[in-house]
mmCIF file of C-alpha atoms and ligand atoms in Angstrom:
data_model
loop_
_atom_site.group_PDB
_atom_site.id
_atom_site.type_symbol
_atom_site.label_atom_id
_atom_site.label_comp_id
_atom_site.label_asym_id
_atom_site.label_seq_id
_atom_site.Cartn_x
_atom_site.Cartn_y
_atom_site.Cartn_z
ATOM 1 C CA MET A 1 -9.865 -6.260 7.882
ATOM 2 C CA SER A 2 -7.266 -9.079 6.611
ATOM 3 C CA ARG A 3 -4.920 -8.384 4.442
ATOM 4 C CA ILE A 4 -2.745 -10.688 2.033
ATOM 5 C CA TRP A 5 1.187 -9.567 1.916
ATOM 6 C CA PHE A 6 3.686 -10.736 -1.278
ATOM 7 C CA ILE A 7 6.887 -10.953 0.565
ATOM 8 C CA THR A 8 10.324 -11.283 -1.140
ATOM 9 C CA GLY A 9 13.089 -12.785 0.804
ATOM 10 C CA SER A 10 10.553 -13.982 3.411
ATOM 11 C CA SER A 11 13.316 -16.970 4.040
ATOM 12 C CA ARG A 12 15.465 -15.270 6.886
ATOM 13 C CA GLY A 13 16.117 -11.999 8.669
ATOM 14 C CA ILE A 14 13.319 -8.764 8.198
ATOM 15 C CA GLY A 15 11.526 -11.224 5.668
ATOM 16 C CA TYR A 16 10.613 -13.699 7.594
ATOM 17 C CA GLU A 17 10.350 -11.576 10.455
ATOM 18 C CA ALA A 18 7.218 -9.110 8.519
ATOM 19 C CA ALA A 19 6.159 -12.452 7.686
ATOM 20 C CA ARG A 20 5.569 -13.402 11.242
ATOM 21 C CA ALA A 21 3.920 -10.612 12.209
ATOM 22 C CA ALA A 22 1.572 -10.312 9.579
ATOM 23 C CA LEU A 23 0.568 -13.493 10.314
ATOM 24 C CA ALA A 24 0.098 -12.374 13.762
ATOM 25 C CA ALA A 25 -1.797 -9.793 13.146
ATOM 26 C CA GLY A 26 -4.585 -12.008 11.549
ATOM 27 C CA ASP A 27 -3.114 -11.247 7.819
ATOM 28 C CA ARG A 28 -2.352 -14.213 5.355
ATOM 29 C CA VAL A 29 0.674 -13.848 3.209
ATOM 30 C CA ALA A 30 2.569 -15.291 0.266
ATOM 31 C CA ALA A 31 6.166 -15.955 1.831
ATOM 32 C CA THR A 32 8.231 -15.825 -1.348
ATOM 33 C CA GLY A 33 12.229 -16.762 -1.267
ATOM 34 C CA ARG A 34 14.559 -18.912 -3.143
ATOM 35 C CA ASP A 35 14.557 -21.525 -1.253
ATOM 36 C CA LEU A 36 11.077 -23.394 -1.378
ATOM 37 C CA SER A 37 11.968 -26.177 1.161
ATOM 38 C CA ALA A 38 13.849 -23.541 3.373
ATOM 39 C CA LEU A 39 10.401 -21.284 3.445
ATOM 40 C CA GLN A 40 8.423 -24.768 3.769
ATOM 41 C CA GLN A 41 10.601 -25.648 7.336
ATOM 42 C CA ARG A 42 10.461 -22.186 8.796
ATOM 43 C CA PHE A 43 6.631 -21.696 8.393
ATOM 44 C CA ALA A 44 6.044 -25.407 9.038
ATOM 45 C CA GLY A 45 2.031 -25.659 11.121
ATOM 46 C CA THR A 46 0.879 -22.677 9.607
ATOM 47 C CA GLY A 47 -1.939 -23.870 6.742
ATOM 48 C CA THR A 48 -1.562 -22.757 3.307
ATOM 49 C CA ASP A 49 -4.804 -20.582 4.079
ATOM 50 C CA ARG A 50 -2.945 -18.568 5.245
ATOM 51 C CA LEU A 51 0.183 -18.657 3.874
ATOM 52 C CA LEU A 52 1.210 -19.435 0.610
ATOM 53 C CA PRO A 53 5.558 -20.244 0.193
ATOM 54 C CA LEU A 54 6.312 -19.767 -3.121
ATOM 55 C CA ALA A 55 9.957 -20.169 -4.195
ATOM 56 C CA LEU A 56 11.049 -17.132 -6.229
ATOM 57 C CA ASP A 57 14.442 -15.491 -6.901
ATOM 58 C CA VAL A 58 13.594 -12.082 -7.679
ATOM 59 C CA ALA A 59 16.520 -11.676 -10.436
ATOM 60 C CA ASP A 60 14.921 -14.309 -12.476
ATOM 61 C CA SER A 61 12.774 -12.180 -14.230
ATOM 62 C CA ALA A 62 10.562 -15.138 -16.318
ATOM 63 C CA ALA A 63 9.554 -16.375 -12.713
ATOM 64 C CA VAL A 64 8.098 -13.076 -10.679
ATOM 65 C CA GLN A 65 4.472 -13.320 -12.814
ATOM 66 C CA ALA A 66 4.470 -16.661 -12.312
ATOM 67 C CA ALA A 67 4.431 -16.515 -8.084
ATOM 68 C CA VAL A 68 2.255 -12.870 -8.559
ATOM 69 C CA ASP A 69 -0.052 -15.341 -10.748
ATOM 70 C CA ALA A 70 0.088 -18.183 -8.322
ATOM 71 C CA THR A 71 -0.960 -15.269 -5.544
ATOM 72 C CA LEU A 72 -3.422 -14.264 -7.410
ATOM 73 C CA ALA A 73 -4.881 -17.524 -7.876
ATOM 74 C CA HIS A 74 -4.931 -18.657 -4.524
ATOM 75 C CA PHE A 75 -5.580 -15.264 -2.667
ATOM 76 C CA GLY A 76 -7.953 -13.476 -4.728
ATOM 77 C CA ARG A 77 -5.694 -10.233 -4.611
ATOM 78 C CA ILE A 78 -3.119 -8.870 -2.961
ATOM 79 C CA ASP A 79 -2.880 -5.867 -0.552
ATOM 80 C CA VAL A 80 0.610 -5.051 0.815
ATOM 81 C CA LEU A 81 3.617 -5.739 -1.778
ATOM 82 C CA LEU A 82 6.994 -6.298 0.834
ATOM 83 C CA ASN A 83 9.726 -5.432 -1.359
ATOM 84 C CA ASN A 84 12.493 -6.866 1.186
ATOM 85 C CA ALA A 85 15.142 -9.241 -1.127
ATOM 86 C CA GLY A 86 18.365 -8.129 -1.143
ATOM 87 C CA TYR A 87 21.962 -8.190 -0.328
ATOM 88 C CA GLY A 88 24.888 -5.961 0.195
ATOM 89 C CA GLN A 89 27.596 -6.118 -2.208
ATOM 90 C CA LEU A 90 30.476 -4.139 -0.062
ATOM 91 C CA GLY A 91 33.982 -2.915 -1.029
ATOM 92 C CA LEU A 92 35.691 -0.770 -2.693
ATOM 93 C CA PHE A 93 34.346 0.890 -5.895
ATOM 94 C CA GLU A 94 37.582 -0.443 -7.817
ATOM 95 C CA GLU A 95 37.543 -3.657 -6.260
ATOM 96 C CA ILE A 96 34.282 -5.049 -7.362
ATOM 97 C CA GLY A 97 33.545 -6.272 -11.089
ATOM 98 C CA ALA A 98 31.126 -5.573 -13.601
ATOM 99 C CA GLU A 99 29.794 -9.073 -13.224
ATOM 100 C CA ALA A 100 29.234 -8.320 -9.300
ATOM 101 C CA THR A 101 28.078 -4.731 -9.993
ATOM 102 C CA GLN A 102 25.126 -6.209 -12.165
ATOM 103 C CA ARG A 103 24.348 -9.190 -10.040
ATOM 104 C CA GLN A 104 23.790 -6.658 -6.996
ATOM 105 C CA PHE A 105 21.215 -4.491 -9.388
ATOM 106 C CA ALA A 106 19.492 -7.445 -10.654
ATOM 107 C CA THR A 107 18.713 -8.247 -7.125
ATOM 108 C CA ASN A 108 18.060 -5.224 -5.388
ATOM 109 C CA VAL A 109 16.832 -2.739 -7.822
ATOM 110 C CA PHE A 110 15.809 -4.435 -11.098
ATOM 111 C CA GLY A 111 14.318 -7.793 -9.347
ATOM 112 C CA LEU A 112 11.774 -4.810 -7.437
ATOM 113 C CA PHE A 113 10.967 -3.056 -10.583
ATOM 114 C CA ASP A 114 9.890 -7.030 -11.700
ATOM 115 C CA VAL A 115 8.179 -7.732 -8.849
ATOM 116 C CA THR A 116 6.701 -4.089 -8.577
ATOM 117 C CA ARG A 117 5.616 -3.977 -12.112
ATOM 118 C CA ALA A 118 4.052 -7.413 -11.859
ATOM 119 C CA VAL A 119 1.926 -6.525 -8.797
ATOM 120 C CA LEU A 120 0.072 -3.242 -9.782
ATOM 121 C CA PRO A 121 -2.034 -4.506 -12.198
ATOM 122 C CA ALA A 122 -3.440 -6.611 -9.688
ATOM 123 C CA MET A 123 -3.790 -3.307 -7.049
ATOM 124 C CA ARG A 124 -5.369 -0.747 -10.007
ATOM 125 C CA ARG A 125 -8.206 -3.154 -10.303
ATOM 126 C CA GLN A 126 -9.146 -3.140 -6.721
ATOM 127 C CA ARG A 127 -8.133 0.824 -6.280
ATOM 128 C CA SER A 128 -6.864 -0.252 -3.078
ATOM 129 C CA GLY A 129 -2.834 -1.200 -2.396
ATOM 130 C CA ARG A 130 0.502 -0.544 -0.021
ATOM 131 C CA ILE A 131 3.837 -0.883 -1.274
ATOM 132 C CA LEU A 132 6.548 -1.140 1.360
ATOM 133 C CA ASN A 133 9.917 -0.506 -0.340
ATOM 134 C CA ILE A 134 12.804 -1.765 1.699
ATOM 135 C CA THR A 135 15.471 0.633 1.029
ATOM 136 C CA SER A 136 18.485 1.483 3.735
ATOM 137 C CA VAL A 137 20.215 4.295 5.414
ATOM 138 C CA GLY A 138 22.640 3.644 1.979
ATOM 139 C CA GLY A 139 19.941 5.146 -0.241
ATOM 140 C CA ILE A 140 20.294 8.536 2.135
ATOM 141 C CA ILE A 141 23.659 8.375 2.235
ATOM 142 C CA GLY A 142 26.530 7.225 0.296
ATOM 143 C CA VAL A 143 29.828 5.413 1.964
ATOM 144 C CA ALA A 144 33.222 4.655 1.157
ATOM 145 C CA GLY A 145 32.890 0.995 0.875
ATOM 146 C CA GLY A 146 29.147 1.214 -0.282
ATOM 147 C CA GLY A 147 28.921 2.464 -3.307
ATOM 148 C CA ILE A 148 27.439 -0.163 -5.531
ATOM 149 C CA TYR A 149 24.768 -1.143 -2.403
ATOM 150 C CA CYS A 150 24.312 2.799 -2.083
ATOM 151 C CA ALA A 151 24.227 3.284 -5.561
ATOM 152 C CA GLY A 152 21.085 0.784 -5.645
ATOM 153 C CA LYS A 153 19.492 2.067 -2.546
ATOM 154 C CA PHE A 154 19.290 5.097 -4.016
ATOM 155 C CA ALA A 155 17.966 4.411 -7.200
ATOM 156 C CA VAL A 156 14.737 2.799 -5.425
ATOM 157 C CA GLU A 157 14.446 5.828 -3.014
ATOM 158 C CA GLY A 158 13.924 7.492 -6.712
ATOM 159 C CA PHE A 159 11.605 5.012 -8.155
ATOM 160 C CA SER A 160 10.011 4.808 -5.169
ATOM 161 C CA GLU A 161 8.897 8.297 -4.678
ATOM 162 C CA ALA A 162 7.987 8.888 -8.521
ATOM 163 C CA LEU A 163 6.335 5.939 -8.235
ATOM 164 C CA ALA A 164 3.846 7.006 -5.090
ATOM 165 C CA ALA A 165 2.499 9.617 -6.815
ATOM 166 C CA GLU A 166 1.898 7.787 -10.188
ATOM 167 C CA VAL A 167 -0.228 5.386 -8.539
ATOM 168 C CA GLU A 168 -1.740 7.509 -5.884
ATOM 169 C CA PRO A 169 -5.046 8.166 -7.863
ATOM 170 C CA PHE A 170 -5.303 4.258 -7.643
ATOM 171 C CA GLY A 171 -5.525 4.261 -4.063
ATOM 172 C CA ILE A 172 -2.270 2.292 -4.109
ATOM 173 C CA ARG A 173 0.308 4.088 -1.242
ATOM 174 C CA VAL A 174 4.052 3.670 -1.035
ATOM 175 C CA THR A 175 6.158 3.869 1.197
ATOM 176 C CA ILE A 176 10.084 3.668 1.506
ATOM 177 C CA VAL A 177 11.470 1.966 4.998
ATOM 178 C CA GLY A 178 15.386 2.571 5.479
ATOM 179 C CA PRO A 179 16.429 0.985 7.995
ATOM 180 C CA GLY A 180 19.913 0.904 9.804
ATOM 181 C CA TYR A 181 22.087 -1.328 11.043
ATOM 182 C CA PHE A 182 19.427 -4.688 11.772
ATOM 183 C CA ARG A 183 20.576 -7.950 13.589
ATOM 184 C CA THR A 184 20.043 -10.279 10.624
ATOM 185 C CA ASP A 185 22.450 -12.360 8.591
ATOM 186 C CA PHE A 186 22.949 -9.308 6.032
ATOM 187 C CA LEU A 187 26.418 -8.796 7.621
ATOM 188 C CA ASP A 188 26.922 -12.586 7.824
ATOM 189 C CA ALA A 189 29.146 -14.385 5.026
ATOM 190 C CA SER A 190 25.882 -16.267 4.031
ATOM 191 C CA SER A 191 24.809 -13.125 2.561
ATOM 192 C CA ILE A 192 27.077 -9.855 2.410
ATOM 193 C CA ARG A 193 30.192 -10.159 -0.776
ATOM 194 C CA HIS A 194 33.136 -8.150 -0.778
ATOM 195 C CA GLY A 195 35.358 -6.842 -3.399
ATOM 196 C CA GLU A 196 36.882 -9.870 -5.631
ATOM 197 C CA HIS A 197 39.758 -7.796 -7.704
ATOM 198 C CA ALA A 198 41.666 -6.990 -4.530
ATOM 199 C CA ILE A 199 44.349 -3.462 -5.784
ATOM 200 C CA ALA A 200 47.408 -2.973 -3.334
ATOM 201 C CA ASP A 201 46.416 0.566 -3.407
ATOM 202 C CA TYR A 202 43.596 0.092 -1.466
ATOM 203 C CA ALA A 203 45.084 -3.153 0.759
ATOM 204 C CA GLU A 204 44.525 -1.097 3.933
ATOM 205 C CA ALA A 205 41.280 0.693 3.599
ATOM 206 C CA SER A 206 39.619 -2.569 2.609
ATOM 207 C CA ARG A 207 40.810 -4.591 5.464
ATOM 208 C CA GLN A 208 39.581 -1.485 7.540
ATOM 209 C CA LEU A 209 36.712 -1.851 5.680
ATOM 210 C CA ARG A 210 36.106 -5.528 5.990
ATOM 211 C CA ASN A 211 37.070 -5.564 10.392
ATOM 212 C CA PHE A 212 34.381 -3.122 10.264
ATOM 213 C CA PHE A 213 31.459 -4.986 9.178
ATOM 214 C CA ASP A 214 32.508 -8.213 10.775
ATOM 215 C CA GLY A 215 32.810 -6.405 14.062
ATOM 216 C CA ARG A 216 29.602 -4.942 13.593
ATOM 217 C CA ASN A 217 27.998 -8.693 12.428
ATOM 218 C CA ARG A 218 25.509 -9.605 15.110
ATOM 219 C CA GLN A 219 25.926 -6.414 16.938
ATOM 220 C CA GLN A 220 23.186 -4.217 15.172
ATOM 221 C CA ALA A 221 20.583 -2.307 17.439
ATOM 222 C CA GLY A 222 18.188 -2.818 15.565
ATOM 223 C CA ASP A 223 16.110 -5.850 16.112
ATOM 224 C CA PRO A 224 14.537 -7.384 13.147
ATOM 225 C CA ALA A 225 11.269 -8.593 15.312
ATOM 226 C CA LYS A 226 10.244 -5.243 16.337
ATOM 227 C CA LEU A 227 10.818 -4.256 12.681
ATOM 228 C CA GLY A 228 8.509 -6.549 10.671
ATOM 229 C CA ARG A 229 5.901 -5.595 13.847
ATOM 230 C CA VAL A 230 6.688 -2.190 12.740
ATOM 231 C CA LEU A 231 5.805 -2.634 8.547
ATOM 232 C CA VAL A 232 2.365 -4.527 10.195
ATOM 233 C CA GLU A 233 1.660 -0.644 11.395
ATOM 234 C CA LEU A 234 2.958 1.213 8.602
ATOM 235 C CA ALA A 235 1.158 -0.872 5.928
ATOM 236 C CA HIS A 236 -2.592 -0.544 7.850
ATOM 237 C CA HIS A 237 -1.980 3.002 8.602
ATOM 238 C CA PRO A 238 -4.234 5.226 7.307
ATOM 239 C CA ALA A 239 -1.692 7.746 6.877
ATOM 240 C CA ALA A 240 1.625 6.005 6.646
ATOM 241 C CA PRO A 241 4.239 8.599 5.446
ATOM 242 C CA LEU A 242 6.294 8.138 2.019
ATOM 243 C CA ARG A 243 9.389 7.418 3.710
ATOM 244 C CA PHE A 244 10.419 6.087 6.702
ATOM 245 C CA SER A 245 13.709 5.373 9.258
ATOM 246 C CA ALA A 246 13.753 2.258 10.745
ATOM 247 C CA GLY A 247 16.407 2.372 13.921
ATOM 248 C CA SER A 248 17.739 5.050 16.269
ATOM 249 C CA ASP A 249 20.809 4.841 13.848
ATOM 250 C CA ALA A 250 18.598 5.569 10.748
ATOM 251 C CA VAL A 251 16.930 9.042 12.344
ATOM 252 C CA GLU A 252 20.576 10.052 13.247
ATOM 253 C CA VAL A 253 22.114 9.219 9.345
ATOM 254 C CA VAL A 254 18.792 11.217 7.893
ATOM 255 C CA ARG A 255 18.787 14.492 10.588
ATOM 256 C CA GLY A 256 22.466 14.758 9.327
ATOM 257 C CA LYS A 257 21.889 14.483 5.483
ATOM 258 C CA ILE A 258 18.869 16.969 6.075
ATOM 259 C CA ALA A 259 21.052 19.214 7.766
ATOM 260 C CA ARG A 260 23.965 19.059 5.480
ATOM 261 C CA LEU A 261 21.554 19.737 2.658
ATOM 262 C CA ALA A 262 20.378 22.410 4.552
ATOM 263 C CA TRP A 263 23.702 24.169 5.097
ATOM 264 C CA GLU A 264 25.145 23.609 1.605
ATOM 265 C CA THR A 265 21.958 24.748 -0.498
ATOM 266 C CA ASP A 266 21.921 27.970 1.598
ATOM 267 C CA ALA A 267 25.512 28.543 1.541
ATOM 268 C CA PHE A 268 26.013 28.581 -2.202
ATOM 269 C CA GLU A 269 22.155 29.467 -2.603
ATOM 270 C CA ALA A 270 23.764 32.722 -4.860
ATOM 271 C CA LEU A 271 26.087 31.000 -6.637
ATOM 272 C CA SER A 272 22.504 28.815 -7.387
ATOM 273 C CA ARG A 273 20.435 31.142 -8.698
ATOM 274 C CA SER A 274 23.057 32.429 -10.754
ATOM 275 C CA THR A 275 22.981 30.501 -13.369
ATOM 276 C CA ASP A 276 18.801 31.015 -13.898
ATOM 277 C CA PHE A 277 18.694 33.353 -17.481
ATOM 278 C CA ALA A 278 18.179 37.130 -16.643
HETATM 279 N N1 NAP B 301 20.006 -5.780 8.394
HETATM 280 C C1 NAP B 301 20.632 -4.829 8.160
HETATM 281 O O1 NAP B 301 21.131 -3.943 8.569
HETATM 282 C C2 NAP B 301 19.748 -3.794 6.730
HETATM 283 C C3 NAP B 301 20.028 -2.273 6.923
HETATM 284 C C4 NAP B 301 19.722 -2.144 5.961
HETATM 285 C C5 NAP B 301 18.914 -2.510 4.789
HETATM 286 N N2 NAP B 301 18.486 -3.701 4.658
HETATM 287 C C6 NAP B 301 17.874 -4.359 3.727
HETATM 288 O O2 NAP B 301 17.133 -5.139 4.132
HETATM 289 C C7 NAP B 301 16.503 -6.440 3.267
HETATM 290 C C8 NAP B 301 16.651 -7.658 4.027
HETATM 291 O O3 NAP B 301 18.174 -7.672 3.886
HETATM 292 P P1 NAP B 301 17.928 -8.736 5.764
HETATM 293 O O4 NAP B 301 18.767 -8.113 6.599
HETATM 294 O O5 NAP B 301 17.130 -8.916 6.091
HETATM 295 O O6 NAP B 301 19.680 -9.472 5.528
HETATM 296 P P2 NAP B 301 19.072 -11.343 5.445
HETATM 297 O O7 NAP B 301 19.349 -11.965 6.860
HETATM 298 O O8 NAP B 301 20.522 -11.531 5.033
HETATM 299 O O9 NAP B 301 18.145 -11.753 4.551
HETATM 300 C C9 NAP B 301 18.027 -11.440 3.361
HETATM 301 C C10 NAP B 301 17.124 -11.767 2.496
HETATM 302 O O10 NAP B 301 17.032 -11.694 1.781
HETATM 303 C C11 NAP B 301 16.932 -12.844 0.169
HETATM 304 N N3 NAP B 301 17.361 -12.650 -1.059
HETATM 305 C C12 NAP B 301 18.438 -12.234 -1.437
HETATM 306 N N4 NAP B 301 18.716 -12.243 -2.991
HETATM 307 C C13 NAP B 301 17.353 -12.704 -3.353
HETATM 308 C C14 NAP B 301 16.601 -13.090 -4.476
HETATM 309 N N5 NAP B 301 17.337 -12.554 -6.074
HETATM 310 N N6 NAP B 301 15.791 -13.604 -4.427
HETATM 311 C C15 NAP B 301 14.895 -13.286 -3.807
HETATM 312 N N7 NAP B 301 15.539 -12.741 -2.130
HETATM 313 C C16 NAP B 301 16.620 -12.687 -1.682
HETATM 314 C C17 NAP B 301 17.427 -13.589 0.849
HETATM 315 O O11 NAP B 301 17.273 -14.654 0.817
HETATM 316 P P3 NAP B 301 17.846 -16.587 0.830
HETATM 317 O O12 NAP B 301 17.853 -16.932 2.583
HETATM 318 O O13 NAP B 301 17.488 -17.071 -0.168
HETATM 319 O O14 NAP B 301 19.615 -15.641 0.644
HETATM 320 C C18 NAP B 301 17.063 -13.477 2.477
HETATM 321 O O15 NAP B 301 15.664 -13.726 2.762
HETATM 322 C C19 NAP B 301 17.364 -5.904 1.815
HETATM 323 O O16 NAP B 301 17.102 -5.179 1.177
HETATM 324 C C20 NAP B 301 18.863 -5.145 2.529
HETATM 325 O O17 NAP B 301 19.220 -4.326 1.732
HETATM 326 C C21 NAP B 301 19.339 -4.663 6.057
#
C-alpha cells in the first residue's frame, strides 16, 4: 500500500535519502525543508502527484501547522512522520551560550514536538500512523563536548517512549531511530555548530574536540542512502521496534550502555533497595 510521508529536513543528508527511498518504494512524500528552492532543485522531475516540496523551518512554530495542513489538503492523509531535521551544537558546556543552547532545543526538541503535535490529530482520525524520530547515539550516552546536543537527543528519546504508550491505542506506532556516525553534512561547517565562548581552561580540550570531529567528517562509516532504505523498511514493518540502532557503531554504543547499566545496578543493588520504607 502506498503511504504518505511527512519528512522534516529533506533537502540534505538522511532526510533527503529517506525521501528518495520512499519515492522509490512507491510512496508519496511531503518533503519539507528550510530552503524551498533547494528542495525543488533536488527533487526536480518528480511530479506533485508524488512529491510535495514545502518550506518549513521546524523552529518556526507558526509555520508548522501550515505545512501539515498543506500536506493534508494535497494528499488527504499522513501515514508516516519522519522527524529528522536537526543539527549538532557541539562544544564544551561552558563554552556554549544560553542563546545557542535555546536554538539547539528550538530545532532538535521543540520543533520536533510542534511537528508531532500538528500531525497527531490526523493520525488519530485515521486510527493509524507511524512516527520515526531520529535521535542519535548521543541520545544513549552523554559524551564530553556533546552535552547540549545529547541533552536534546535524550529529551527526544524519553518523549518518544512516553508518546509510544499514549498513541498505541490509536494504531499509531512510534520508533526511535538512533544513528551512529553517518556520512552526511552533519560534521560539515554547513551544519555543525561549535561553542562560541572560548575559555582558556578548556583551550586544549576544545582544540582536541574540533580535531576529532573534523577528522571524522566525510569518513563516517554510515551510508545515508542505506539508512534511507532502512527507514522505509521500518515504516512498513508490522512489528517495528520502539528503538532501532542505525550502524555498527551505534550497536556497540547501545551494548556498552546496557552492560554498564546492568553492572552498576547489580553492584549497588543493596544500597539502591535500602531507601524503601521498611
Ligand atoms: N550524520 C550523523 O552522523 C548523525 C548521527 C546521529 C544523529 N543524526 C541526526 O540525523 C538528523 C539528520 O542529520 P544529517 O546527518 O542528515 O545532517 P545534515 O546533512 O546536516 O542534514 C540536516 C538536515 O536538517 C535540516 N535542518 C536543520 N535545522 C533545521 C530547521 N530548523 N528546520 C528544518 N530543517 C532543519 C537541514 O536543513 P538545511 O539544508 O536547511 O540546513 C538538513 O536538511 C539530525 O537530527 C541529526 O541530529 C545524524
